[in-house]
Amino acid sequence: MEHAARRNQRGPFEGLYRFIMRRNSVYVTFIIAGAFFGERAVDYGVRKLWESNNVGKRYEDIPVLGQRPTEE
């Protein structure tokens, strides 16, 4: 009886496993999409961290870079 009750309990990842890993095409699509969006998230986070640590040192922060003095 205890074995039957335990069989009906599902772990926290059982539904996710059944949804994603049941078919290979869904699994491969999930992996590719996860890699794409994960790369985008890491790139965004690193870029924001870099910009916040280098404020005032970047090319965009120099106001007169490349401008010649005007002759009057």
Coordinates of N, CA and C in Angstrom, one line a residue:
M1 N 0.8 -1.2 0.0 CA 0.0 0.0 0.0 C 0.9 1.3 0.0
E2 N 1.9 1.2 0.8 CA 2.8 2.4 0.8 C 3.5 2.6 -0.5
H3 N 3.8 1.6 -1.2 CA 4.4 1.7 -2.5 C 3.5 2.4 -3.5
A4 N 2.2 2.1 -3.5 CA 1.2 2.7 -4.4 C 1.1 4.1 -4.1
A5 N 1.1 4.5 -2.8 CA 1.0 6.0 -2.5 C 2.2 6.7 -2.9
R6 N 3.4 6.1 -2.8 CA 4.6 6.8 -3.2 C 4.7 6.9 -4.7
R7 N 4.1 6.0 -5.4 CA 4.1 6.0 -6.9 C 3.3 7.2 -7.4
N8 N 2.3 7.6 -6.7 CA 1.4 8.7 -7.2 C 2.1 10.1 -6.9
Q9 N 3.0 10.1 -6.0 CA 3.7 11.4 -5.7 C 4.7 11.7 -6.8
R10 N 4.8 12.9 -7.2 CA 5.7 13.3 -8.3 C 6.7 14.2 -7.7
G11 N 7.9 14.1 -8.2 CA 8.9 15.1 -7.8 C 8.7 16.4 -8.4
P12 N 9.5 17.4 -8.0 CA 9.3 18.8 -8.5 C 9.6 18.9 -10.0
F13 N 10.4 18.1 -10.5 CA 10.8 18.2 -11.9 C 10.2 17.2 -12.8
E14 N 9.2 16.4 -12.3 CA 8.6 15.3 -13.1 C 7.8 15.9 -14.3
G15 N 7.0 16.9 -14.1 CA 6.3 17.5 -15.2 C 7.2 18.1 -16.2
L16 N 8.2 18.8 -15.8 CA 9.1 19.4 -16.7 C 9.8 18.3 -17.5
Y17 N 10.2 17.2 -16.9 CA 10.9 16.1 -17.6 C 9.9 15.5 -18.6
R18 N 8.7 15.3 -18.2 CA 7.7 14.7 -19.1 C 7.4 15.6 -20.3
F19 N 7.4 16.9 -20.1 CA 7.1 17.9 -21.1 C 8.2 18.1 -22.1
I20 N 9.4 18.2 -21.6 CA 10.6 18.5 -22.4 C 11.3 17.3 -23.0
M21 N 11.5 16.3 -22.2 CA 12.4 15.2 -22.6 C 11.6 14.0 -23.2
R22 N 10.3 14.1 -23.4 CA 9.6 13.0 -23.9 C 10.0 12.7 -25.4
R23 N 10.1 13.8 -26.2 CA 10.5 13.7 -27.6 C 11.8 14.4 -27.8
N24 N 12.6 13.8 -28.7 CA 14.0 14.3 -28.9 C 13.9 15.7 -29.6
S25 N 12.9 15.9 -30.5 CA 12.8 17.2 -31.2 C 12.5 18.4 -30.2
V26 N 11.7 18.1 -29.3 CA 11.4 19.1 -28.3 C 12.6 19.4 -27.4
Y27 N 13.3 18.3 -27.0 CA 14.5 18.5 -26.2 C 15.6 19.3 -26.9
V28 N 15.8 19.0 -28.1 CA 16.9 19.7 -28.9 C 16.5 21.1 -29.1
T29 N 15.2 21.4 -29.4 CA 14.7 22.8 -29.5 C 14.9 23.5 -28.2
F30 N 14.6 22.9 -27.1 CA 14.7 23.5 -25.8 C 16.2 23.9 -25.5
I31 N 17.1 23.0 -25.8 CA 18.5 23.2 -25.6 C 19.0 24.4 -26.5
I32 N 18.7 24.4 -27.7 CA 19.1 25.5 -28.6 C 18.6 26.8 -28.2
A33 N 17.3 26.8 -27.9 CA 16.7 28.1 -27.5 C 17.3 28.6 -26.1
G34 N 17.5 27.6 -25.2 CA 18.1 28.0 -23.9 C 19.5 28.5 -24.1
A35 N 20.3 27.9 -25.0 CA 21.6 28.4 -25.3 C 21.6 29.8 -25.9
F36 N 20.7 30.1 -26.8 CA 20.5 31.4 -27.4 C 20.2 32.5 -26.4
F37 N 19.1 32.2 -25.7 CA 18.6 33.2 -24.7 C 19.6 33.4 -23.5
G38 N 20.2 32.3 -23.1 CA 21.2 32.4 -22.1 C 22.4 33.2 -22.5
E39 N 22.8 33.0 -23.7 CA 24.0 33.8 -24.2 C 23.6 35.3 -24.3
R40 N 22.4 35.6 -24.7 CA 21.9 37.0 -24.8 C 21.9 37.6 -23.4
A41 N 21.4 36.9 -22.4 CA 21.3 37.4 -21.0 C 22.7 37.6 -20.4
V42 N 23.6 36.7 -20.6 CA 25.0 36.9 -20.1 C 25.6 38.1 -20.8
D43 N 25.5 38.2 -22.1 CA 26.1 39.3 -22.9 C 25.5 40.6 -22.3
Y44 N 24.2 40.7 -22.1 CA 23.6 42.0 -21.6 C 24.2 42.3 -20.2
G45 N 24.2 41.3 -19.3 CA 24.7 41.5 -18.0 C 26.2 42.0 -17.9
V46 N 27.0 41.3 -18.7 CA 28.4 41.7 -18.7 C 28.6 43.1 -19.3
R47 N 27.9 43.4 -20.4 CA 28.0 44.7 -21.0 C 27.6 45.8 -20.0
K48 N 26.5 45.6 -19.2 CA 26.1 46.6 -18.3 C 27.1 46.7 -17.1
L49 N 27.7 45.6 -16.7 CA 28.7 45.6 -15.7 C 29.9 46.4 -16.2
W50 N 30.3 46.1 -17.4 CA 31.5 46.8 -18.0 C 31.2 48.3 -18.1
E51 N 30.1 48.7 -18.5 CA 29.8 50.1 -18.7 C 29.7 50.8 -17.3
S52 N 29.1 50.2 -16.3 CA 29.1 50.8 -15.0 C 30.4 50.9 -14.4
N53 N 31.4 50.0 -14.6 CA 32.7 50.1 -14.0 C 33.6 51.1 -14.8
N54 N 33.3 51.4 -16.0 CA 34.2 52.2 -16.9 C 33.5 53.6 -17.3
V55 N 32.7 54.1 -16.5 CA 32.0 55.4 -16.7 C 33.1 56.5 -16.7
G56 N 33.1 57.3 -17.8 CA 34.1 58.4 -17.9 C 35.4 57.9 -18.6
K57 N 35.6 56.7 -18.8 CA 36.8 56.2 -19.5 C 36.5 55.7 -20.9
R58 N 35.3 55.7 -21.3 CA 35.0 55.1 -22.6 C 35.1 56.2 -23.7
Y59 N 35.1 55.7 -24.9 CA 35.2 56.6 -26.1 C 34.0 57.5 -26.1
E60 N 32.8 57.0 -25.8 CA 31.6 57.8 -25.9 C 31.5 58.9 -24.8
D61 N 32.3 58.8 -23.8 CA 32.3 59.8 -22.7 C 33.2 61.0 -23.0
I62 N 34.0 61.0 -24.0 CA 34.9 62.1 -24.3 C 34.2 63.0 -25.2
P63 N 33.8 64.3 -24.8 CA 32.9 65.1 -25.6 C 33.6 65.7 -26.9
V64 N 34.8 66.0 -26.9 CA 35.4 66.7 -28.0 C 36.4 65.8 -28.8
L65 N 36.3 64.5 -28.7 CA 37.2 63.6 -29.4 C 37.0 63.7 -30.9
G66 N 38.1 64.0 -31.6 CA 38.0 64.1 -33.0 C 37.6 65.4 -33.6
Q67 N 37.4 66.4 -32.8 CA 37.0 67.7 -33.3 C 38.2 68.6 -33.4
R68 N 38.3 69.3 -34.5 CA 39.4 70.3 -34.7 C 39.0 71.6 -34.1
P69 N 39.9 72.3 -33.6 CA 39.6 73.7 -33.1 C 39.2 74.6 -34.2
T70 N 38.2 75.4 -34.0 CA 37.8 76.3 -35.0 C 38.7 77.6 -35.1
E71 N 39.0 78.0 -36.3 CA 39.8 79.2 -36.5 C 38.9 80.4 -36.7
E72 N 39.1 81.5 -36.0 CA 38.3 82.6 -36.1 C 39.0 83.8 -36.7

